[in-house]
Short mmCIF file of C-alpha atoms in Angstrom, two decimals:
data_model
loop_
_atom_site.label_atom_id
_atom_site.label_comp_id
_atom_site.label_asym_id
_atom_site.label_seq_id
_atom_site.Cartn_x
_atom_site.Cartn_y
_atom_site.Cartn_z
CA UNK J 1 95.44 120.34 98.57
CA UNK J 2 98.49 118.47 98.05
CA UNK J 3 97.34 117.05 94.57
CA UNK J 4 98.10 120.89 93.75
CA UNK J 5 101.08 121.48 95.81
CA UNK J 6 102.63 118.17 93.85
CA UNK J 7 101.34 120.37 90.10
CA UNK J 8 103.07 123.34 91.70
CA UNK J 9 106.07 121.73 92.75
CA UNK J 10 106.52 119.50 89.36
CA UNK J 11 106.04 123.02 87.56
CA UNK J 12 108.82 124.28 90.02
CA UNK J 13 111.12 121.50 89.57
CA UNK J 14 110.96 120.41 86.33
CA UNK J 15 111.04 123.15 84.38
CA UNK J 16 113.84 124.42 82.38
CA UNK J 17 114.43 127.53 84.45
CA UNK J 18 114.82 125.68 87.03
CA UNK J 19 117.98 123.71 85.52
CA UNK J 20 118.96 127.30 83.70
CA UNK J 21 119.40 128.88 87.57
CA UNK J 22 121.57 125.83 88.81
CA UNK J 23 123.46 125.84 86.06
CA UNK J 24 124.17 129.68 86.81
CA UNK J 25 125.30 128.86 90.11
CA UNK J 26 127.26 125.83 88.98
CA UNK J 27 129.12 127.98 86.35
CA UNK J 28 130.92 129.97 89.47
CA UNK J 29 130.96 126.85 91.88
CA UNK J 30 132.67 125.25 89.04
CA UNK J 31 134.96 128.10 88.01
CA UNK J 32 136.38 128.08 92.24
CA UNK J 33 136.72 124.53 92.36
CA UNK J 34 139.15 125.12 89.51
CA UNK J 35 140.91 127.91 90.54
CA UNK J 36 140.93 127.45 94.27
CA UNK J 37 140.62 124.03 95.43
CA UNK J 38 142.64 122.38 92.52
CA UNK J 39 145.89 124.18 93.43
CA UNK J 40 145.18 123.63 97.03
CA UNK J 41 145.25 119.51 95.83
CA UNK J 42 148.30 120.20 94.21
CA UNK J 43 149.97 121.43 96.90
CA UNK J 44 149.15 118.64 98.50
CA UNK J 45 150.07 115.97 96.25
CA UNK J 46 153.37 117.90 95.81
CA UNK J 47 155.12 116.83 98.79
CA UNK J 48 155.76 120.45 100.24
CA UNK J 49 156.94 121.28 103.40
CA UNK J 50 154.05 123.14 105.24
CA UNK J 51 156.16 124.04 108.25
CA UNK J 52 154.49 121.30 110.39
CA UNK J 53 150.84 122.59 109.54
CA UNK J 54 148.30 120.17 108.01
CA UNK J 55 147.54 119.78 104.58
CA UNK J 56 145.07 121.91 102.84
CA UNK J 57 141.90 120.71 104.46
CA UNK J 58 138.42 120.48 101.81
CA UNK J 59 136.60 122.71 104.97
CA UNK J 60 138.93 125.44 104.48
CA UNK J 61 138.71 125.39 100.64
CA UNK J 62 135.29 125.01 99.18
CA UNK J 63 133.31 127.73 97.80
CA UNK J 64 131.36 128.14 101.53
CA UNK J 65 134.51 128.47 104.00
CA UNK J 66 137.01 131.11 101.35
CA UNK J 67 135.63 134.02 102.89
CA UNK J 68 137.96 136.26 100.89
CA UNK J 69 137.06 134.38 97.19
CA UNK J 70 135.74 136.40 94.57
CA UNK J 71 133.60 133.67 93.67
CA UNK J 72 132.32 133.23 97.15
CA UNK J 73 130.55 136.87 97.01
CA UNK J 74 129.62 136.58 93.57
CA UNK J 75 128.03 133.92 94.36
CA UNK J 76 126.53 135.29 97.36
CA UNK J 77 125.21 138.62 95.65
CA UNK J 78 123.53 137.02 92.67
CA UNK J 79 121.83 134.13 95.06
CA UNK J 80 118.76 135.93 95.09
CA UNK J 81 118.36 135.77 91.65
CA UNK J 82 119.20 132.48 91.47
CA UNK J 83 116.79 131.65 93.66
CA UNK J 84 114.21 133.88 92.11
CA UNK J 85 115.07 132.54 88.66
CA UNK J 86 112.74 128.94 88.83
CA UNK J 87 109.51 130.17 89.74
CA UNK J 88 109.34 133.28 91.52
CA UNK J 89 107.64 135.26 88.36
CA UNK J 90 105.43 131.87 88.22
CA UNK J 91 102.10 133.97 90.05
CA UNK J 92 102.77 136.50 87.70
CA UNK J 93 102.50 134.47 84.72
CA UNK J 94 99.08 132.44 85.95
CA UNK J 95 97.86 135.81 86.49
CA UNK J 96 98.29 137.21 83.24
CA UNK J 97 97.90 133.88 81.26
CA UNK J 98 94.23 133.61 83.12
CA UNK J 99 96.32 129.88 84.19
CA UNK J 100 94.48 130.99 87.37
CA UNK J 101 90.88 131.28 86.32
CA UNK J 102 91.37 127.42 85.74
CA UNK J 103 92.39 126.52 89.26
CA UNK J 104 89.39 128.61 90.74
CA UNK J 105 87.31 126.99 89.52
CA UNK J 106 88.62 123.34 90.53
CA UNK J 107 90.01 124.11 93.84
CA UNK J 108 89.76 126.42 96.68
CA UNK J 109 91.68 130.39 96.36
CA UNK J 110 93.60 129.59 98.90
CA UNK J 111 94.75 126.40 98.28
CA UNK J 112 96.76 127.04 95.63
CA UNK J 113 98.41 130.47 96.89
CA UNK J 114 99.66 127.85 99.43
CA UNK J 115 100.76 125.37 97.42
CA UNK J 116 102.00 128.15 94.85
CA UNK J 117 104.18 129.51 97.82
CA UNK J 118 105.60 126.41 99.22
CA UNK J 119 106.69 125.22 95.54
CA UNK J 120 108.61 128.81 95.34
CA UNK J 121 109.98 128.58 98.70
CA UNK J 122 111.95 124.85 98.13
CA UNK J 123 112.38 125.58 94.34
CA UNK J 124 114.06 128.68 95.11
CA UNK J 125 116.54 127.24 98.20
CA UNK J 126 116.97 124.31 96.36
CA UNK J 127 118.54 126.45 93.26
CA UNK J 128 120.70 128.04 95.77
CA UNK J 129 122.10 125.22 97.42
CA UNK J 130 122.69 122.81 94.49
CA UNK J 131 126.06 124.63 93.59
CA UNK J 132 127.28 125.11 96.95
CA UNK J 133 126.58 121.02 97.69
CA UNK J 134 128.05 120.24 94.32
CA UNK J 135 130.98 122.35 94.85
CA UNK J 136 131.76 120.84 98.59
CA UNK J 137 131.36 117.49 97.29
CA UNK J 138 133.87 117.89 94.59
CA UNK J 139 136.51 119.55 96.99
CA UNK J 140 135.48 116.73 99.46
CA UNK J 141 136.96 114.17 96.50
CA UNK J 142 140.25 115.64 96.35
CA UNK J 143 140.99 117.73 99.41
CA UNK J 144 141.18 116.04 102.69
CA UNK J 145 138.40 116.16 105.25
CA UNK J 146 141.03 117.08 108.68
CA UNK J 147 139.63 118.54 111.40
CA UNK J 148 139.30 122.25 111.72
CA UNK J 149 142.47 123.72 114.23
CA UNK J 150 141.94 127.41 115.46
CA UNK J 151 146.16 127.78 116.25
CA UNK J 152 146.27 126.70 112.33
CA UNK J 153 145.36 130.14 111.13
CA UNK J 154 143.85 128.72 107.94
CA UNK J 155 140.38 129.44 109.12
CA UNK J 156 138.27 132.22 109.64
CA UNK J 157 135.92 131.25 112.61
CA UNK J 158 137.25 132.46 116.44
CA UNK J 159 135.46 132.36 119.65
CA UNK J 160 133.41 135.59 119.07
CA UNK J 161 131.62 133.28 115.61
CA UNK J 162 128.41 131.48 115.64
CA UNK J 163 129.04 128.02 116.21
CA UNK J 164 132.47 128.50 116.88
CA UNK J 165 132.67 125.24 118.92
CA UNK J 166 130.43 123.32 116.56
CA UNK J 167 133.05 124.35 113.69
CA UNK J 168 136.18 123.03 115.31
CA UNK J 169 134.42 119.71 116.15
CA UNK J 170 132.12 118.86 113.77
CA UNK J 171 132.80 121.12 110.70
CA UNK J 172 130.59 119.25 108.47
CA UNK J 173 127.46 119.33 110.65
CA UNK J 174 128.31 123.10 110.87
CA UNK J 175 128.50 123.17 107.06
CA UNK J 176 125.26 121.13 106.43
CA UNK J 177 123.23 123.60 109.02
CA UNK J 178 124.89 127.01 107.81
CA UNK J 179 123.37 125.27 103.94
CA UNK J 180 120.14 124.52 105.91
CA UNK J 181 120.02 128.46 106.65
CA UNK J 182 120.89 129.27 103.41
CA UNK J 183 117.82 127.47 101.91
CA UNK J 184 115.50 128.92 104.46
CA UNK J 185 116.89 132.42 103.54
CA UNK J 186 116.48 132.15 99.98
CA UNK J 187 113.78 130.58 99.51
CA UNK J 188 112.15 133.14 101.17
CA UNK J 189 113.87 135.48 99.48
CA UNK J 190 112.15 134.42 96.23
CA UNK J 191 108.96 134.37 97.73
CA UNK J 192 109.40 138.19 97.66
CA UNK J 193 109.11 137.82 94.50
CA UNK J 194 105.45 136.40 94.48
CA UNK J 195 104.14 139.16 97.05
CA UNK J 196 105.00 141.59 94.81
CA UNK J 197 103.50 140.18 91.70
CA UNK J 198 100.20 141.27 93.00
CA UNK J 199 101.17 145.10 92.72
CA UNK J 200 103.79 145.08 89.72
CA UNK J 201 103.10 144.93 86.29
CA UNK J 202 106.28 143.95 84.64
CA UNK J 203 107.37 140.47 84.46
CA UNK J 204 111.38 141.03 84.72
CA UNK J 205 110.51 144.02 87.91
CA UNK J 206 109.11 140.84 89.67
CA UNK J 207 112.33 138.83 89.32
CA UNK J 208 114.16 141.43 90.53
CA UNK J 209 112.51 143.32 93.44
CA UNK J 210 114.19 140.66 95.86
CA UNK J 211 117.70 141.27 94.35
CA UNK J 212 116.96 144.50 95.26
CA UNK J 213 115.78 144.33 98.81
CA UNK J 214 118.81 142.43 99.51
CA UNK J 215 121.20 145.15 98.59
CA UNK J 216 119.27 147.89 99.13
CA UNK J 217 118.87 145.96 103.55
CA UNK J 218 123.05 145.41 102.80
CA UNK J 219 123.66 149.25 101.94
CA UNK J 220 121.32 150.24 104.88
CA UNK J 221 122.77 147.87 107.78
CA UNK J 222 126.36 148.50 106.07
CA UNK J 223 125.81 152.08 106.53
CA UNK J 224 124.48 152.24 109.66
CA UNK J 225 127.41 149.78 111.03
CA UNK J 226 124.95 147.15 111.87
CA UNK J 227 126.83 144.43 109.85
CA UNK J 228 125.35 141.58 112.18
CA UNK J 229 122.08 141.86 110.57
CA UNK J 230 123.32 141.74 107.19
CA UNK J 231 122.47 138.64 105.28
CA UNK J 232 124.83 139.16 102.25
CA UNK J 233 127.55 138.76 105.38
CA UNK J 234 125.99 136.50 107.73
CA UNK J 235 124.93 133.74 105.11
CA UNK J 236 128.66 133.18 103.93
CA UNK J 237 129.60 129.86 106.01
CA UNK J 238 132.77 130.98 106.26
CA UNK J 239 131.90 134.15 108.29
CA UNK J 240 133.28 137.49 106.84
CA UNK J 241 132.74 139.16 110.29
CA UNK J 242 132.68 138.64 113.60
CA UNK J 243 129.57 138.63 116.43
CA UNK J 244 126.76 136.54 114.45
CA UNK J 245 124.22 135.40 116.28
CA UNK J 246 121.28 132.48 115.18
CA UNK J 247 118.79 134.76 117.38
CA UNK J 248 119.00 137.40 115.00
CA UNK J 249 119.19 135.28 111.61
CA UNK J 250 115.99 133.68 112.96
CA UNK J 251 114.28 137.04 113.50
CA UNK J 252 115.10 138.37 110.45
CA UNK J 253 113.41 134.76 108.80
CA UNK J 254 110.85 134.68 110.76
CA UNK J 255 110.25 138.58 110.15
CA UNK J 256 110.50 137.82 105.99
CA UNK J 257 108.27 134.51 106.52
CA UNK J 258 105.29 136.48 108.28
CA UNK J 259 105.64 139.48 105.77
CA UNK J 260 105.74 137.50 102.39
CA UNK J 261 103.38 134.56 103.47
CA UNK J 262 101.17 136.61 105.15
CA UNK J 263 100.34 138.94 102.43
CA UNK J 264 101.04 136.75 99.14
CA UNK J 265 98.30 134.68 101.01
CA UNK J 266 95.60 137.63 102.51
CA UNK J 267 95.53 139.79 99.54
CA UNK J 268 95.06 136.91 97.25
CA UNK J 269 92.08 135.34 99.03
CA UNK J 270 90.87 139.13 99.23
CA UNK J 271 91.42 139.88 95.36
CA UNK J 272 88.88 139.37 93.56
CA UNK J 273 89.78 137.34 90.28
CA UNK J 274 86.89 137.40 88.04
CA UNK O 1 105.73 101.15 78.35
CA UNK O 2 105.87 100.22 81.70
CA UNK O 3 108.72 97.85 80.73
CA UNK O 4 110.52 100.66 79.30
CA UNK O 5 110.15 103.04 82.62
CA UNK O 6 111.22 100.10 84.78
CA UNK O 7 114.08 99.65 82.46
CA UNK O 8 115.03 103.69 82.99
CA UNK O 9 114.85 103.42 86.81
CA UNK O 10 117.12 100.72 86.95
CA UNK O 11 119.74 102.24 84.92
CA UNK O 12 119.63 105.24 86.91
CA UNK O 13 119.27 103.43 90.19
CA UNK O 14 122.90 101.78 88.85
CA UNK O 15 124.58 104.97 88.17
CA UNK O 16 123.50 106.52 91.20
CA UNK O 17 125.11 103.40 93.09
CA UNK O 18 128.12 103.33 90.90
CA UNK O 19 128.71 107.15 91.46
CA UNK O 20 127.82 106.63 95.71
CA UNK O 21 130.13 104.14 95.66
CA UNK O 22 133.16 105.42 93.40
CA UNK O 23 133.08 108.70 96.05
CA UNK O 24 132.77 106.75 98.75
CA UNK O 25 136.11 105.10 97.54
CA UNK O 26 137.44 108.59 96.49
CA UNK O 27 136.86 110.07 99.82
CA UNK O 28 138.64 107.26 102.07
CA UNK O 29 141.86 107.85 99.80
CA UNK O 30 141.87 111.03 99.58
CA UNK O 31 141.57 111.06 103.91
CA UNK O 32 143.91 107.74 103.70
CA UNK O 33 146.91 109.72 101.93
CA UNK O 34 146.14 112.37 104.37
CA UNK O 35 144.70 111.56 107.55
CA UNK O 36 143.34 113.49 110.38
CA UNK O 37 145.47 114.74 112.96
CA UNK O 38 146.47 111.90 115.88
CA UNK O 39 146.02 113.92 119.24
CA UNK O 40 148.58 113.73 122.29
CA UNK O 41 147.04 115.36 125.24
CA UNK O 42 149.71 116.86 128.42
CA UNK O 43 149.32 118.13 131.27
CA UNK O 44 151.02 120.07 134.16
CA UNK O 45 154.40 118.73 135.02
CA UNK O 46 154.26 116.28 132.51
CA UNK O 47 156.92 115.72 130.06
CA UNK O 48 156.90 114.65 126.65
CA UNK O 49 159.35 114.70 124.08
CA UNK O 50 159.39 115.97 120.23
CA UNK O 51 162.40 116.37 118.03
CA UNK O 52 165.06 115.62 120.58
CA UNK O 53 163.35 118.23 123.36
CA UNK O 54 162.22 117.42 126.57
CA UNK O 55 159.45 120.07 127.41
CA UNK O 56 157.63 120.35 130.70
CA UNK O 57 155.16 122.95 131.75
CA UNK O 58 155.77 123.72 135.46
CA UNK O 59 153.77 126.77 135.88
CA UNK O 60 150.69 127.92 134.86
CA UNK O 61 149.66 131.98 136.22
CA UNK O 62 146.29 133.85 135.14
CA UNK O 63 146.42 137.85 135.65
CA UNK O 64 143.83 140.57 134.82
CA UNK O 65 145.90 143.50 133.41
CA UNK O 66 144.36 145.06 136.28
CA UNK O 67 147.27 143.30 138.53
CA UNK O 68 149.82 143.48 135.88
CA UNK O 69 152.90 145.97 137.30
CA UNK O 70 153.31 149.55 135.75
CA UNK O 71 156.81 147.82 134.61
CA UNK O 72 154.85 145.60 132.40
CA UNK O 73 152.62 147.72 131.12
CA UNK O 74 155.16 149.54 129.68
CA UNK O 75 155.83 146.81 127.31
CA UNK O 76 152.49 146.99 125.55
CA UNK O 77 151.16 150.33 125.64
CA UNK O 78 147.35 148.96 123.99
CA UNK O 79 146.98 147.24 127.80
CA UNK O 80 146.96 150.38 130.10
CA UNK O 81 143.34 151.39 129.62
CA UNK O 82 141.87 147.72 127.80
CA UNK O 83 140.04 144.85 129.23
CA UNK O 84 141.94 141.19 129.58
CA UNK O 85 143.80 138.68 130.99
CA UNK O 86 147.44 137.95 130.96
CA UNK O 87 148.99 133.78 130.93
CA UNK O 88 151.98 132.90 132.00
CA UNK O 89 153.27 129.83 131.09
CA UNK O 90 156.59 128.38 132.66
CA UNK O 91 158.02 125.77 130.76
CA UNK O 92 161.13 123.81 131.22
CA UNK O 93 163.22 122.56 128.08
CA UNK O 94 166.03 120.13 127.77
CA UNK O 95 168.01 119.28 124.20
CA UNK O 96 168.57 115.68 124.19
CA UNK O 97 169.96 116.59 120.57
CA UNK O 98 174.05 116.41 120.00
CA UNK O 99 174.08 119.66 118.48
CA UNK O 100 172.65 123.27 119.29
CA UNK O 101 169.26 123.61 118.27
CA UNK O 102 165.84 126.26 117.73
CA UNK O 103 163.09 124.01 119.42
CA UNK O 104 160.28 123.92 116.62
CA UNK O 105 157.18 124.68 118.53
CA UNK O 106 154.36 126.46 117.94
CA UNK O 107 153.42 127.25 121.69
CA UNK O 108 150.32 129.18 121.12
CA UNK O 109 147.23 129.74 123.73
CA UNK O 110 144.04 128.17 123.33
CA UNK O 111 140.80 128.37 124.92
CA UNK O 112 137.91 127.68 122.91
CA UNK O 113 138.38 129.41 119.41
CA UNK O 114 140.41 131.78 120.27
CA UNK O 115 143.86 131.49 119.86
CA UNK O 116 147.32 133.60 120.32
CA UNK O 117 150.98 133.57 119.85
CA UNK O 118 152.71 134.24 122.85
CA UNK O 119 153.76 137.74 123.33
CA UNK O 120 157.49 138.72 122.04
CA UNK O 121 157.62 142.21 123.53
CA UNK O 122 157.07 140.77 127.02
CA UNK O 123 159.11 137.95 126.46
CA UNK O 124 162.67 139.90 127.09
CA UNK O 125 160.69 140.81 130.77
CA UNK O 126 159.98 137.65 132.21
CA UNK O 127 163.21 136.18 130.89
CA UNK O 128 166.81 136.72 131.73
CA UNK O 129 167.75 134.90 127.94
CA UNK O 130 164.59 135.31 126.15
CA UNK O 131 165.95 132.32 123.28
CA UNK O 132 164.57 128.87 122.35
CA UNK O 133 167.64 128.31 120.66
CA UNK O 134 169.28 125.57 123.12
CA UNK O 135 173.08 124.32 122.96
CA UNK O 136 173.04 120.17 123.39
CA UNK O 137 171.93 119.05 127.00
CA UNK O 138 170.68 122.90 128.03
CA UNK O 139 168.37 122.72 130.24
CA UNK O 140 166.39 125.91 130.11
CA UNK O 141 163.66 127.62 132.20
CA UNK O 142 161.15 130.18 130.10
CA UNK O 143 158.48 132.19 131.19
CA UNK O 144 156.05 132.17 127.69
CA UNK O 145 153.67 135.32 128.54
CA UNK O 146 150.28 135.60 126.57
CA UNK O 147 147.87 138.73 126.18
CA UNK O 148 144.43 138.11 125.83
CA UNK O 149 141.54 141.00 125.23
CA UNK O 150 138.70 140.57 126.50
CA UNK O 151 137.13 141.55 123.13
CA UNK O 152 138.05 138.64 121.17
CA UNK O 153 136.32 136.75 123.29
CA UNK O 154 132.34 135.30 123.26
CA UNK O 155 130.37 136.32 126.43
CA UNK O 156 130.34 132.53 127.10
CA UNK O 157 133.78 132.08 127.11
CA UNK O 158 134.93 135.35 129.25
CA UNK O 159 132.55 134.83 131.17
CA UNK O 160 134.13 131.41 132.97
CA UNK O 161 137.55 132.02 132.01
CA UNK O 162 139.11 129.87 134.17
CA UNK O 163 136.78 126.70 134.01
CA UNK O 164 137.42 126.67 129.88
CA UNK O 165 139.79 124.09 128.65
CA UNK O 166 142.97 126.07 128.20
CA UNK O 167 145.73 124.56 126.39
CA UNK O 168 149.01 125.20 124.57
CA UNK O 169 149.34 124.27 121.23
CA UNK O 170 152.99 122.56 120.74
CA UNK O 171 152.69 121.04 117.13
CA UNK O 172 149.67 120.70 114.65
CA UNK O 173 150.17 117.69 112.59
CA UNK O 174 150.52 115.19 111.88
CA UNK O 175 150.52 115.02 115.65
CA UNK O 176 149.11 117.43 117.50
CA UNK O 177 150.31 118.03 120.97
CA UNK O 178 148.40 119.82 123.55
CA UNK O 179 149.22 120.62 127.18
CA UNK O 180 146.29 121.51 129.43
CA UNK O 181 147.16 124.29 131.47
CA UNK O 182 144.29 124.08 134.05
#
């Protein structure tokens, strides 16, 4: 199975689509860097009187730290599409081209499905967090990494926010943990494409289904005042809303993992291919 | 072919090492130019000097909203039916400058990731002379009132309120001067 996993991972990560997905993310990421970070650096280096406040810091200005920036909202809105482009439709393609039949003559069905799931998860997660990491890296190269201070009123994290203590003591650890959450969640969202490939006969619909799921649940949670359950809000490190809890995020991730993994593997193994 | 592959690997590793070294150097340069904040800790009845002023926090009281008199409640109509606490911090200020000066002082209360400025409306209730501008040589004792609503705190902070590190943040950068009140 590890050989098959290696092949699937290679297909996912060495494909042009993976590169295209990252490039789409990098366009928004670099655009944010030019529009928000460089002016911040210019203010710092101009020697402007900060009125006793600290210089503008990397943690407050990177794309995940600016909850108010259009680029941040846009990035997290289209992140499911970025996650799906690399490999979410690969099972659909394998089925329709007959590639899957070749695989099943050489290996167990379950091995194929598990390898496919893992590869889609990893490629989807990586496609989303790579441009975010690039933005964080570039921002840290031009803005100082000053320890945040709540009294500076520069940061959107307050006592009601998740992991507020960690943010104000170890902001980079907070950021990396949040990126890990993003990796896991968007990886799982990409696997929705695999799951619906069992029933949908249109490649475009397979790629769009995860995005529709994401928008639909965001709409439902917003209109029922259950914003703390909305992934479009809780996946942004700047936490645009109060009251997010890690237990809720974890439960939603587990729910998504069980549904997508369970349905994809179970349906796949039970379905006659030949 | 093997030699070509090895050569490619060496080039990639070399480029990576240059990028990493360059990044570390750049990161250090930026953070040396704008260093992290230095923290100075002070406590109740401990004086410190800042911009020609001597500052001492001499008293700290914490009251529930339910303990406030009706006179006080008149100053803020949002308090009456809400749950929260009022902090009263007494500061002794001495202006050692040669001219009249307003103390350039943040004066926010901070508890974990909660922060709030003192209540300007109530300043007049607790002080006959609610001013932060002092004549040269003048000594002034001023009580700063802070209103804190329960809804702005996490359950963890609120449930053991007095056990948290309650601070007054006086200055932010490059030196963060904080007074620990408890």
